[in-house]
Coordinates of C-alpha atoms in Angstrom, one line a residue:
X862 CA 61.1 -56.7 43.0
X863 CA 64.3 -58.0 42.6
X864 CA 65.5 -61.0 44.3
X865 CA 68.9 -62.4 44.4
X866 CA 69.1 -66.0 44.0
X867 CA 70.8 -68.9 42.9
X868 CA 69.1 -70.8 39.5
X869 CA 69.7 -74.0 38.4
X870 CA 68.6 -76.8 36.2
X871 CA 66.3 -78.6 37.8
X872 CA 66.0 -82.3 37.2
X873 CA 62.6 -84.3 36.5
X874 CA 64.1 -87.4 38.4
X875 CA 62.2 -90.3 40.2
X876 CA 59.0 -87.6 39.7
X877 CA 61.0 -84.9 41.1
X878 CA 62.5 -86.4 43.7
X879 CA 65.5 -85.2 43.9
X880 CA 65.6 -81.5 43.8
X881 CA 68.9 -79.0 43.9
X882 CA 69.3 -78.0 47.5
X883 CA 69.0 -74.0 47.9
X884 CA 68.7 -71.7 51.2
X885 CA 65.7 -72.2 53.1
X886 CA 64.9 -69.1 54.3
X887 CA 65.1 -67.6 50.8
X888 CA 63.0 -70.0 49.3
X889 CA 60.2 -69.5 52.0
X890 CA 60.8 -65.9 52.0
X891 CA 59.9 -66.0 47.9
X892 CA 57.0 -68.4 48.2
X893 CA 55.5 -65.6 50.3
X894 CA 55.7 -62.6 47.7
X895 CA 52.7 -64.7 46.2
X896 CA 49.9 -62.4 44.6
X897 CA 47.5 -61.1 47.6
X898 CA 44.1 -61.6 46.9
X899 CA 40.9 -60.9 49.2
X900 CA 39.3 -64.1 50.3
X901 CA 35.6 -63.9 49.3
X902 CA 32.8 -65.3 51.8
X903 CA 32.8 -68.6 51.9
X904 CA 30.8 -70.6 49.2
X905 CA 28.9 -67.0 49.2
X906 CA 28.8 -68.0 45.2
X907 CA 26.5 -70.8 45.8
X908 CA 22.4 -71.3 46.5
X909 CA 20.0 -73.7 46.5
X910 CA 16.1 -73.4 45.8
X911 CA 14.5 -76.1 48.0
X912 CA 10.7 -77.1 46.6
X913 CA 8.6 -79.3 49.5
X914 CA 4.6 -79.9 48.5
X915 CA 3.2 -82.7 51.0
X916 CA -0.3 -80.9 50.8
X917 CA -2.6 -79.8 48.0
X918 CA -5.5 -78.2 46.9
X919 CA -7.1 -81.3 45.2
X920 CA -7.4 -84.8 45.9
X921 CA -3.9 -85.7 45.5
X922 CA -2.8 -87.7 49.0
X923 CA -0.7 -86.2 51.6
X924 CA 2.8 -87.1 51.6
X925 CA 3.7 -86.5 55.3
X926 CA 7.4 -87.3 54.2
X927 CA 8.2 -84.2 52.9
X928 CA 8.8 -81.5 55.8
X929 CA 11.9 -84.6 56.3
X930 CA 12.5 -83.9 53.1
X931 CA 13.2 -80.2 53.0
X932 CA 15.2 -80.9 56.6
X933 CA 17.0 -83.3 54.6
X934 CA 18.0 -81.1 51.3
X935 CA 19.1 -78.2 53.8
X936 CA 21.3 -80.6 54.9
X937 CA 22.8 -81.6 51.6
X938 CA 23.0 -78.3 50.5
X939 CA 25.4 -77.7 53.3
X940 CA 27.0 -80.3 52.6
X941 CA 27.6 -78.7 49.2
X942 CA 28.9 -75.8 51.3
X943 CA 26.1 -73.4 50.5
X944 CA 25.6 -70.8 53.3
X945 CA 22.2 -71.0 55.2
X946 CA 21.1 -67.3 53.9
X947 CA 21.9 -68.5 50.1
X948 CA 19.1 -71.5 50.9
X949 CA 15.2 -70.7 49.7
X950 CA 12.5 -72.6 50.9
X951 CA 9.2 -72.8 49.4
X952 CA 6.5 -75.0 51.0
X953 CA 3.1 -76.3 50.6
X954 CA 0.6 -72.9 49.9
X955 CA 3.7 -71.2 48.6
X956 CA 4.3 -73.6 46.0
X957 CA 1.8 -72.7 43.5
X958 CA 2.7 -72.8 39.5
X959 CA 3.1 -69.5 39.0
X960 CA 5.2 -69.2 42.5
X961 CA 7.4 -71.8 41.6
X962 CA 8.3 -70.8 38.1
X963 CA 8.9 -67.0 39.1
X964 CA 11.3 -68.2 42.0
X965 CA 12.9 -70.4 39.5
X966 CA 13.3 -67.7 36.9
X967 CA 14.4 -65.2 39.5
X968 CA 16.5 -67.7 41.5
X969 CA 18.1 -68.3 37.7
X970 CA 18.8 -64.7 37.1
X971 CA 20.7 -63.9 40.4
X972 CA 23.1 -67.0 40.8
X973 CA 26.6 -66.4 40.8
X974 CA 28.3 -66.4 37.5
X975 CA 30.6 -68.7 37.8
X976 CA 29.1 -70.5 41.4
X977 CA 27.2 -73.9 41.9
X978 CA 23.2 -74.2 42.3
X979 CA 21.3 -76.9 43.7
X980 CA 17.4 -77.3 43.0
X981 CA 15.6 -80.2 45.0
X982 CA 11.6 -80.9 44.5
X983 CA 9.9 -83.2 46.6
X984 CA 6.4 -84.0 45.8
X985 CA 3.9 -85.6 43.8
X986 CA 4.6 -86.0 39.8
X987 CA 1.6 -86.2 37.6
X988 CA 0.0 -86.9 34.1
X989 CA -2.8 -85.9 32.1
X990 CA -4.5 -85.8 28.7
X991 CA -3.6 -82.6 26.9
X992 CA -7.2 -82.4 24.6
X993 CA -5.1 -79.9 22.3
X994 CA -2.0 -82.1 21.0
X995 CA -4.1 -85.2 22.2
X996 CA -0.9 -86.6 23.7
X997 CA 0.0 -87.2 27.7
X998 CA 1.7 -84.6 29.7
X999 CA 3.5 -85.2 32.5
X1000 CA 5.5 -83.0 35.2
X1001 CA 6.0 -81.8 38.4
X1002 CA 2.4 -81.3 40.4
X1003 CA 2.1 -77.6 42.0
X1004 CA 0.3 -76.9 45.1
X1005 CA -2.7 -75.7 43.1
X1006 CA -3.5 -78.8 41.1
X1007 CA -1.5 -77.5 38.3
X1008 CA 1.1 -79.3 35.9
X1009 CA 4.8 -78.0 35.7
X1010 CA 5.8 -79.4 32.4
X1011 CA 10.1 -80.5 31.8
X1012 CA 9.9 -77.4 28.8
X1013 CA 8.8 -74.7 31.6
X1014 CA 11.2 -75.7 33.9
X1015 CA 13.7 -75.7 31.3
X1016 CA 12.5 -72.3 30.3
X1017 CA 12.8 -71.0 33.8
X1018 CA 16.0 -72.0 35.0
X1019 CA 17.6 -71.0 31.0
X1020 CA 19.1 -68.3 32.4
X1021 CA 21.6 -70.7 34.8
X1022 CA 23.2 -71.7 31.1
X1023 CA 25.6 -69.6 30.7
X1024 CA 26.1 -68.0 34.2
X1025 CA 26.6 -70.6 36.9
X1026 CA 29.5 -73.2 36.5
X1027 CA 27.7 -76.3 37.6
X1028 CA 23.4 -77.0 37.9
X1029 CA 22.5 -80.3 39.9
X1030 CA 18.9 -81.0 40.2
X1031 CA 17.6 -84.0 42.4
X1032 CA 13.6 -84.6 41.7
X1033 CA 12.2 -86.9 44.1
X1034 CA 8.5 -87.9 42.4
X1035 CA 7.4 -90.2 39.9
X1036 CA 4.5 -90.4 37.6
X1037 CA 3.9 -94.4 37.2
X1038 CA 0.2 -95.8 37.7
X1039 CA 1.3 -99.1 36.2
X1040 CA 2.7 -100.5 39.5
X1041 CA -0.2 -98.6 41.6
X1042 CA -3.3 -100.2 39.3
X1043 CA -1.3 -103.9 40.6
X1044 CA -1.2 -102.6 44.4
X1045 CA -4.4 -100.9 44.5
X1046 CA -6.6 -104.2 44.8
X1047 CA -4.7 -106.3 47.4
X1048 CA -2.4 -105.5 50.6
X1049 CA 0.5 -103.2 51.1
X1050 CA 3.4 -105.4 51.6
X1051 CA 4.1 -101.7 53.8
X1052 CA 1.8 -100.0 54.0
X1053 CA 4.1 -96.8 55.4
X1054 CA 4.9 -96.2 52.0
X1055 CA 3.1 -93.5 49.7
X1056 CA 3.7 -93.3 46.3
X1057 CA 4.3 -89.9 44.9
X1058 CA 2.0 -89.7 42.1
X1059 CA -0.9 -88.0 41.4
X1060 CA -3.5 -88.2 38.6
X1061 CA -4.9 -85.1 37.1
X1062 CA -7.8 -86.7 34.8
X1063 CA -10.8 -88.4 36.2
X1064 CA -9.7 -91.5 33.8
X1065 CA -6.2 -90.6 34.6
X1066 CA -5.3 -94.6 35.5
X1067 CA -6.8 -95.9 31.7
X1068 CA -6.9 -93.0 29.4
X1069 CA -3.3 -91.7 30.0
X1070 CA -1.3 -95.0 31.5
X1071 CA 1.7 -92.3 33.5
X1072 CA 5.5 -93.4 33.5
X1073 CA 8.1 -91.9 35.6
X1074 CA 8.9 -88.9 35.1
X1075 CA 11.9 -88.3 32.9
X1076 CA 14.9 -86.6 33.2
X1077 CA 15.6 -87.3 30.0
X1078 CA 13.1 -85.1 28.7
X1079 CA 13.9 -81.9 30.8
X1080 CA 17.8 -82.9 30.0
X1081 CA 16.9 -82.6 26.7
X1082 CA 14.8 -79.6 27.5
X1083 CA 17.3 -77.7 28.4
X1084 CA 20.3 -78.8 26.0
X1085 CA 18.1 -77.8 23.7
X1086 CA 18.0 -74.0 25.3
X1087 CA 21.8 -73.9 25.4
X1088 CA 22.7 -76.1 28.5
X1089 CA 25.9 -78.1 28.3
X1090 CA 25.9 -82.0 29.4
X1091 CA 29.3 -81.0 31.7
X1092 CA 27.6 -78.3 33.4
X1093 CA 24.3 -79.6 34.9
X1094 CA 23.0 -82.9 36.5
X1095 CA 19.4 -84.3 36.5
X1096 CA 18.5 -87.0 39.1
X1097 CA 15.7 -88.7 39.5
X1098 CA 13.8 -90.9 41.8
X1099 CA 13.3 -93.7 40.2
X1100 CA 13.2 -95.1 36.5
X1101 CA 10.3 -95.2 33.9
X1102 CA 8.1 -98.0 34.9
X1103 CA 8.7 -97.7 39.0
X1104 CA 7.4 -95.9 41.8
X1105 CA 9.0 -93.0 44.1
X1106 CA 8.0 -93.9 47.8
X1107 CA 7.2 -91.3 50.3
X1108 CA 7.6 -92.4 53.9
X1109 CA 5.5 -90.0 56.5
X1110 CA 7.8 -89.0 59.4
X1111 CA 11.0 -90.2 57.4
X1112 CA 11.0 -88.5 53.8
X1113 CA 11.0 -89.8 50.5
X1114 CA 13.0 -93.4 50.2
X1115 CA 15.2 -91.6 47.6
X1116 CA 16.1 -88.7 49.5
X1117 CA 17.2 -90.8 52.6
X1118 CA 19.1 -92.9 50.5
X1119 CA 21.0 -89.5 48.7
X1120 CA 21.4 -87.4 52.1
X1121 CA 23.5 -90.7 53.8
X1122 CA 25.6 -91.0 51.0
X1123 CA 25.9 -87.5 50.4
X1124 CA 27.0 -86.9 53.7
X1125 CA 29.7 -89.7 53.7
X1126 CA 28.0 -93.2 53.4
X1127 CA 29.2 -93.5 49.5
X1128 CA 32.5 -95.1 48.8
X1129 CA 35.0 -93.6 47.1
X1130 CA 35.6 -96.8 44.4
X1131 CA 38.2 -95.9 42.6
X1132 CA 40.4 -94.2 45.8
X1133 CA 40.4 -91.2 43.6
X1134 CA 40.2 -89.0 46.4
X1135 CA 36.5 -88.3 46.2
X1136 CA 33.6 -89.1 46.1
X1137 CA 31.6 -88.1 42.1
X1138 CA 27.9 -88.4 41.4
X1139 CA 27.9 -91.8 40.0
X1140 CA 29.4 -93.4 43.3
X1141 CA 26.8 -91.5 45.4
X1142 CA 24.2 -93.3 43.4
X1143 CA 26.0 -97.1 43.7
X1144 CA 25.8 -95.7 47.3
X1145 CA 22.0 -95.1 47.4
X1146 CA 20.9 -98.0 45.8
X1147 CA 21.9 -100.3 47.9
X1148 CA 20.2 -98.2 50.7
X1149 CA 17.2 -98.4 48.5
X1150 CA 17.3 -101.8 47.9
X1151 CA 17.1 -102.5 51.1
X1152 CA 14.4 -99.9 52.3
X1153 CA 11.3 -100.9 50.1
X1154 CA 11.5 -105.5 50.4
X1155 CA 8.6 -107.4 49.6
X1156 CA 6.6 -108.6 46.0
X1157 CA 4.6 -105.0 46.0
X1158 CA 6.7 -102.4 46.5
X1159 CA 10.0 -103.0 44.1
X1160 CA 12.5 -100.2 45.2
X1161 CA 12.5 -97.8 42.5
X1162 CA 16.5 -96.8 40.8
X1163 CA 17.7 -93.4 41.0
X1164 CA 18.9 -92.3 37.2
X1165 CA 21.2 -89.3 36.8
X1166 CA 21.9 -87.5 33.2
X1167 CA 24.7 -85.3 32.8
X1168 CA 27.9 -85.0 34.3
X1169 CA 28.1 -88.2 36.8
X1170 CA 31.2 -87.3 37.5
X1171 CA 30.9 -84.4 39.3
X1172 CA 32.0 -84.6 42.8
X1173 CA 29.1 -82.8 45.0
X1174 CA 30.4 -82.7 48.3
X1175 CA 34.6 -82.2 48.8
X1176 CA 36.0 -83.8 51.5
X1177 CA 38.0 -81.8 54.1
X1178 CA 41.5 -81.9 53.6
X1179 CA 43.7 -84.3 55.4
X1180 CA 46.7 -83.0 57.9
X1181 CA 49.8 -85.4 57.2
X1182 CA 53.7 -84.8 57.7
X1183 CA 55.2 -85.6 54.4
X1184 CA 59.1 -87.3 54.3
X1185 CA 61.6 -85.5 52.3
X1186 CA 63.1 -85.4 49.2
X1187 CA 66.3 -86.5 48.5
X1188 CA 68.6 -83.4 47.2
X1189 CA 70.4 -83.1 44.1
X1190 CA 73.9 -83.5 43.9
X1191 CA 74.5 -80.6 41.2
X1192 CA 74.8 -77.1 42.0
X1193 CA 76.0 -75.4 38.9
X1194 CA 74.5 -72.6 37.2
X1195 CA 73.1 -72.2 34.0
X1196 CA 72.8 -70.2 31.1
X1197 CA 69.5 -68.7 29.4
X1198 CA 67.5 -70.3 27.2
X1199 CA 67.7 -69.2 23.8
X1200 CA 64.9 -66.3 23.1
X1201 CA 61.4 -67.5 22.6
X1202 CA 59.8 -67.7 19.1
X1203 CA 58.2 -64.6 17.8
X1204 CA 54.7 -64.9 19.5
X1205 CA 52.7 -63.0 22.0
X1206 CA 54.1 -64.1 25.2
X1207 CA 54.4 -62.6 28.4
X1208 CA 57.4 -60.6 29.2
X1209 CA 59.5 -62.5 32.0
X1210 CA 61.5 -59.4 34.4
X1211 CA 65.0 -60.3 34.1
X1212 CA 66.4 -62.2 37.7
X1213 CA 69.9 -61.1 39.1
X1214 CA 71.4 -64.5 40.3
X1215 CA 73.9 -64.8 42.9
X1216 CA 75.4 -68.5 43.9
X1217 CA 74.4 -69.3 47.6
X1218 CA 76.2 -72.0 49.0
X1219 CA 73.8 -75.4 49.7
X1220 CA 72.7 -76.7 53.7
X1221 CA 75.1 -79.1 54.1
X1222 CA 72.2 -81.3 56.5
X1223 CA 70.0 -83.0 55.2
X1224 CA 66.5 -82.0 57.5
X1225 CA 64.6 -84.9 58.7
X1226 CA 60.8 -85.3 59.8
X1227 CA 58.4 -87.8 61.1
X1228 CA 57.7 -90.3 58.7
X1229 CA 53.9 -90.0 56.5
X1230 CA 51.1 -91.6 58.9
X1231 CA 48.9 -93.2 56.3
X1232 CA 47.4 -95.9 54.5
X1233 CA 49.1 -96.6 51.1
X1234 CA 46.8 -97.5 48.1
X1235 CA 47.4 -101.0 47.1
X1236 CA 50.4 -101.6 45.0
X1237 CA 48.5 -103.1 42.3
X1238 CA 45.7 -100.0 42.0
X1239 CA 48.2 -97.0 43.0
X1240 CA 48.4 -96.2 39.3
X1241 CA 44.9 -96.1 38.3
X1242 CA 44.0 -94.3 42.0
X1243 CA 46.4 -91.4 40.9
X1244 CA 45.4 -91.2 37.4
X1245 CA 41.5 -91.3 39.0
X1246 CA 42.4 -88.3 40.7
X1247 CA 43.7 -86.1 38.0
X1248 CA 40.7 -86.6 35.7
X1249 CA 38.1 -86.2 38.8
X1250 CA 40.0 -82.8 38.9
X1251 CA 39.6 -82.6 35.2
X1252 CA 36.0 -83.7 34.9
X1253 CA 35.1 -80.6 37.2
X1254 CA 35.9 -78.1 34.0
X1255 CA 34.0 -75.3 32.6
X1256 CA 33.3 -76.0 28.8
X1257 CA 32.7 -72.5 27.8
X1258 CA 36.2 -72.4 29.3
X1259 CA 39.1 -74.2 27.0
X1260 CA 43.3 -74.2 27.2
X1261 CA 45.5 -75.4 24.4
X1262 CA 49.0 -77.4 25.5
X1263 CA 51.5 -77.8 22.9
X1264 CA 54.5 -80.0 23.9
X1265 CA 57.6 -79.0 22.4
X1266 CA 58.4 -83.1 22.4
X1267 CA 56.3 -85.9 23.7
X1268 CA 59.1 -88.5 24.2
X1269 CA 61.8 -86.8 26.1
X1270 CA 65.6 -88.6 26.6
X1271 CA 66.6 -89.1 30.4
X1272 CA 69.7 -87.2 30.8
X1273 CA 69.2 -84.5 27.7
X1274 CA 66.0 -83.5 27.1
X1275 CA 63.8 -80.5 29.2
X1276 CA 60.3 -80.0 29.8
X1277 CA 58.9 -77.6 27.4
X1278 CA 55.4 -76.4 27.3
X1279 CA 53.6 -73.6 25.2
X1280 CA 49.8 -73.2 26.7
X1281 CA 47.5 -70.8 25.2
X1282 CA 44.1 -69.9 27.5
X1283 CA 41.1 -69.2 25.8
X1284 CA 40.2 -66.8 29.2
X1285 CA 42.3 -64.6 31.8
X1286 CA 43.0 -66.7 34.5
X1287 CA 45.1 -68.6 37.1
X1288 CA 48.1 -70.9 35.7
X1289 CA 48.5 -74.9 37.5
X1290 CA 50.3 -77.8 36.8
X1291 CA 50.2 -80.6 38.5
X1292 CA 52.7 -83.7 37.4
X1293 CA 52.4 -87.4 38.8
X1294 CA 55.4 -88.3 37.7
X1295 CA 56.5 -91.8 36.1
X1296 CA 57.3 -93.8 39.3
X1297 CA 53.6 -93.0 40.4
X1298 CA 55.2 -91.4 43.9
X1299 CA 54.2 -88.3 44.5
X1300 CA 52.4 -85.5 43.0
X1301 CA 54.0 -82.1 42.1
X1302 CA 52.4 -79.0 42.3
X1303 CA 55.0 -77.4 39.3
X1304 CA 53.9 -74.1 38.7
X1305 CA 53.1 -72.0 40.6
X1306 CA 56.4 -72.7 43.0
X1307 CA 58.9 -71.2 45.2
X1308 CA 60.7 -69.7 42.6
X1309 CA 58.1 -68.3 39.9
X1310 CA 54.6 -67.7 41.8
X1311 CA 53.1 -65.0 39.8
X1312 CA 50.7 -67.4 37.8
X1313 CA 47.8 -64.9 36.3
X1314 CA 47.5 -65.9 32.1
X1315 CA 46.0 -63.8 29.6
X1316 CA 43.2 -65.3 27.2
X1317 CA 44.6 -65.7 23.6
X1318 CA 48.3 -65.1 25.0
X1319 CA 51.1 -67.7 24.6
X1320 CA 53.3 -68.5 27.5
X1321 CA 56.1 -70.8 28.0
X1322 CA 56.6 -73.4 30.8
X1323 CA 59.2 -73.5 32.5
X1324 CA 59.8 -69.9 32.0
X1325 CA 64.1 -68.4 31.6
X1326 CA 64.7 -68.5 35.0
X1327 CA 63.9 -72.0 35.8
X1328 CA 64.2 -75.6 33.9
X1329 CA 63.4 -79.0 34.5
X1330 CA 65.7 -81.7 32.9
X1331 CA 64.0 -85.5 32.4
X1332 CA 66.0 -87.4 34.3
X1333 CA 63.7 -90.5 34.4
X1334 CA 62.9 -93.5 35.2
X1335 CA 61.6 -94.5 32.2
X1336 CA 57.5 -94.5 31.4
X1337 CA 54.3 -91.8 31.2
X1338 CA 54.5 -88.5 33.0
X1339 CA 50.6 -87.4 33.6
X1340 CA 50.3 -83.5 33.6
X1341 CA 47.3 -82.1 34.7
X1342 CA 47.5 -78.3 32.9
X1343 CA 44.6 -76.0 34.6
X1344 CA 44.0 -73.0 33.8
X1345 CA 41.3 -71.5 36.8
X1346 CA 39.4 -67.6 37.2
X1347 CA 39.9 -67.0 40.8
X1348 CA 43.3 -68.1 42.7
X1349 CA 44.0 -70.9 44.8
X1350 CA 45.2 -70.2 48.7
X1351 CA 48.8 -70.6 48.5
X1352 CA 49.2 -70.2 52.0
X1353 CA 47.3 -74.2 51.9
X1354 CA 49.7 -75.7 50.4
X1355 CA 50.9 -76.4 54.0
X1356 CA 48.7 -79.1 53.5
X1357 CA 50.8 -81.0 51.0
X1358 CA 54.8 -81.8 52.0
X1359 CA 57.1 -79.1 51.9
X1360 CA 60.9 -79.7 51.6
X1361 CA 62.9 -76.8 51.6
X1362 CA 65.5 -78.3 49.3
X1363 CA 62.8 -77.8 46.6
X1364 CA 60.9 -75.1 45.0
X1365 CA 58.2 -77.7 44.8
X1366 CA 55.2 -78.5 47.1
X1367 CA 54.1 -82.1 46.6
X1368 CA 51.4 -84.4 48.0
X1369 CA 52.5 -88.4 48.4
X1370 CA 50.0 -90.4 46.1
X1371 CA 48.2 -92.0 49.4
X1372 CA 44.8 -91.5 49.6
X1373 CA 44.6 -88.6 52.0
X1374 CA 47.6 -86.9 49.3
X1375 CA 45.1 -87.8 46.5
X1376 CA 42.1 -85.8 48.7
X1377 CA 44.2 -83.6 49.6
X1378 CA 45.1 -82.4 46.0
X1379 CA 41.1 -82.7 45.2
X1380 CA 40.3 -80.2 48.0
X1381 CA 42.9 -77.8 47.3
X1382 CA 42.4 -77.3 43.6
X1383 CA 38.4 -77.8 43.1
X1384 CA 37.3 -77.5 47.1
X1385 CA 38.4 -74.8 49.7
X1386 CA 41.6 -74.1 48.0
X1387 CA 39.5 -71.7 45.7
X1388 CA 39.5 -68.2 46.5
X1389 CA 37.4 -65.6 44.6
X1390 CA 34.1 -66.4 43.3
X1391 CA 34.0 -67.7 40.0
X1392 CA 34.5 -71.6 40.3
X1393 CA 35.2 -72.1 36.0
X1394 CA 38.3 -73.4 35.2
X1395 CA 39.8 -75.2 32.1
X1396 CA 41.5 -78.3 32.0
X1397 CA 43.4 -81.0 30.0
X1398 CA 45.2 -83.7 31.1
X1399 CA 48.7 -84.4 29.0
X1400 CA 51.0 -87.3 29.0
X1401 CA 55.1 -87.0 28.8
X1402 CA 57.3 -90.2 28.0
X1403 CA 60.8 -90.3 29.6
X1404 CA 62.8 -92.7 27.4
X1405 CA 66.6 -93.9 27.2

């Protein structure tokens, strides 16, 4: 469809700041010939296997901590937004070996491609002497007095490889006897606490001395059956040489300490915007700290392999009024760009343009109602918040950004992109521009929405029918270039400011714009059901 508009040069001034003035209702009335796609069931992509074993048949103790436990990994997994009828349960008689692995392996094979899985265990670890490699095994006890060792678990869940787009795993168990052989033979500084290990050998304590058990090795494990270190998450209780402490009625010390964070005790450090792995954990060890006191019982430290910077749990977006934008004082048209190089690109329908005269007021709106970053850490915070976007990427997933020039002269030169996908997808750009203000959301925009890429195909950005001109101030332009396989909801872009001198949404870099650019392009903003993106993160120079 053909719509008659006026085009212009746009400038890259002050971060986009001012913008050429065009007719409102035009511009809103284009934004909405966006691409209509079905919203899928919320988070319907994602599930969680949930493992709880406080009873067994063999000597092992009770841990009367973990029905809390399960309680308190339904809860996280909503938190993750997974859907109550996407959550298993397995519990107690259920939870034999041969149970667990065949709900692992069938758990494995029907996750989403493309969703988010999260596998919690709570229950005793254990260790034993294998009489054929004459070596020490350790793992995950089963409900049957069986060991689940870090290569069958690995084996099991292989499958979520190359489907899923994120694993995380949370263990809460522990296989060390060397702080239990000291505690056994005096007082409990608190005695509420049970540790959650479990020998399997008669001489378990002195034959086989058990450490905690390792991440590392089922990390390893699985890398070694095609897993990739972006794509999945180990945590553990506790590290080598400590103890995992159940407490009956409350849950396992770890899991307390991970469920309040999780839910929203953990700080958001670097005012990114959210909240990744690695500050959950700062989080939970200081709750941990605190929980287990006293010469006996040392609190045990939660250790995470693989992506720590994953952000678990998106914060819900933040409703501000943005200000304005200033508007640009030229109006003239301008000519084509010369015709591309002689690639595969995507053919551009030709725009009939038709001068429309600007709004000579200038609209005003409540000023923004927030906290500003401080002065001296707004750069880093907004830079933060583009790579905790980009750390959320899919590596079987890759894009390629080729700047036509990397230092561009205020007042001359224009933004020119080629960006080759390696799969079909969605097209974003975000830009913070050099005065650190504002984020833009460049493309898609008012003027050019449809944004669906082929794999293997270049395209050009900005397209003909719209430029942007450097018009400084001087310093680094960060562009965030995504490349995503379902959509984003247009139609919440409400959420950022919306000027209608510009073609360009934008969110102020405050906190709640930082979160707010976080939710909308790796939270809720998603629509469809595959959750892989690509991403890379390029910087522009504006110079005199």
């Amino acid at each position: 469809m053909l719509i008659r508009l006026f085009l212009t040069r746009l400038k890259l001034s002050k971060s986009l700041d001012e913008i050429f003035m065009i007719n409102k209702l035009l511009l809103i009335t284009l934004f909405c010939l966006s691409i209509s796609v079905t919203h899928a069931s919320e988070a319907q992509n994602r599930s969680a296997l949930i493992i709880g074993i406080g009873h067994f048949a063999g000597p092992a103790a009770d841990l009367l901590g973990v029905p809390a436990d399960v309680e308190m990994a339904k809860e996280i997994a909503k938190a993750m937004d997974i859907p109550d009828e996407n959550i298993t349960v397995i519990r107690d008689e259920q939870a034999t070996k041969k149970n667990i692995l065949d709900k692992l392996k069938v758990f494995s094979k029907k996750a989403s491609d493309g969703g988010r899985i999260f596998i919690y265990f709570s229950g005793h670890g254990t260790r034993y002497l294998n009489p054929f490699t004459n070596s020490c095994q350790e793992g995950l006890l089963s409900y049957d007095y069986e060991t689940i060792s870090n290569i069958e678990i690995a084996d099991a869940t292989k499958n979520l490889n190359n489907s899923v787009d994120k694993s995380i795993m949370i263990v809460d168990t522990c296989h060390s006897a060397g702080v239990l052989n000291k505690i056994r033979t005096r007082a409990l500084s608190n005695p509420n606490l049970v540790a959650k290990f479990a020998s399997k050998d008669k001489d378990g304590y002195e034959v086989c001395t058990p450490v905690n058990y390792r991440t590392r090795g089922l990390f390893d494990e699985s890398k070694a059956l095609g897993a990739i270190e972006e794509n999945i998450v180990y945590v553990s209780s506790a590290r080598p040489d400590e103890v995992s402490w159940d407490q009956p009625g409350k849950g396992g010390v770890a899991t307390q300490a991970l469920k309040a964070c999780l839910l929203g005790q953990a700080k958001d450090i670097n005012n990114s915007g959210a909240v990744s792995l690695e500050e959950v954990q700062k989080c939970a060890q200081v709750i941990m700290d605190a929980k287990v006191p006293g010469p006996d019982q040392i609190a045990s430290h939660i250790t995470i392999r693989g992506n720590r910077n994953l952000i678990p749990v998106i914060s819900e977006p933040v409703k501000v009024i943005q200000n304005t934008t200033e508007p640009l004082i030229s109006t003239k048209p301008t000519t084509q760009i010369a015709s591309l190089n002689k690639v595969e690109t995507q053919v551009i329908k030709p725009v009939e343009t038709k001068p429309i005269d600007s709004p000579s007021i200038k609209p005003s709106l409540p000023p923004v109602v927030d906290v500003p970053a401080h002065k001296e850490d707004l750069a880093a915070a907004s830079l933060a918040t583009l790579k905790d976007i980009e750390s959320q990427k899919n590596p079987f997933r890759a894009v390629s950004v080729k700047l036509a020039k990397q230092f561009l002269k205020i007042n001359k030169d224009y933004l020119d992109l080629e960006i080759r996908p390696s799969n079909d997808g969605y097209l974003y750009l975000i830009l913070l521009g050099s005065d650190k203000k504002s984020f833009y959301v460049l493309f898609p925009n008012k003027l050019d929405s449809d944004n669906f890429i082929r794999a293997n195909t270049i395209i050009k950005i900005p397209r003909e029918s719209w430029q942007i001109r450097s018009a400084g101030p001087t310093g680094v332009n960060n562009l965030l270039v995504m490349v995503s396989d379902s959509p984003r909801d247009l139609s919440r872009l409400g959420q950022f400011g919306e000027d209608p001198n510009s073609p360009f949404v934008y969110a102020l870099n405050t906190l709640s714009g930082r979160k707010n650019l976080i939710e909308y392009m790796v939270g809720k903003g998603q629509e469809g059901t595959s959750e892989k993106f690509a991403a890379k993160l390029v910087t522009i120079s504006e110079v005199k």
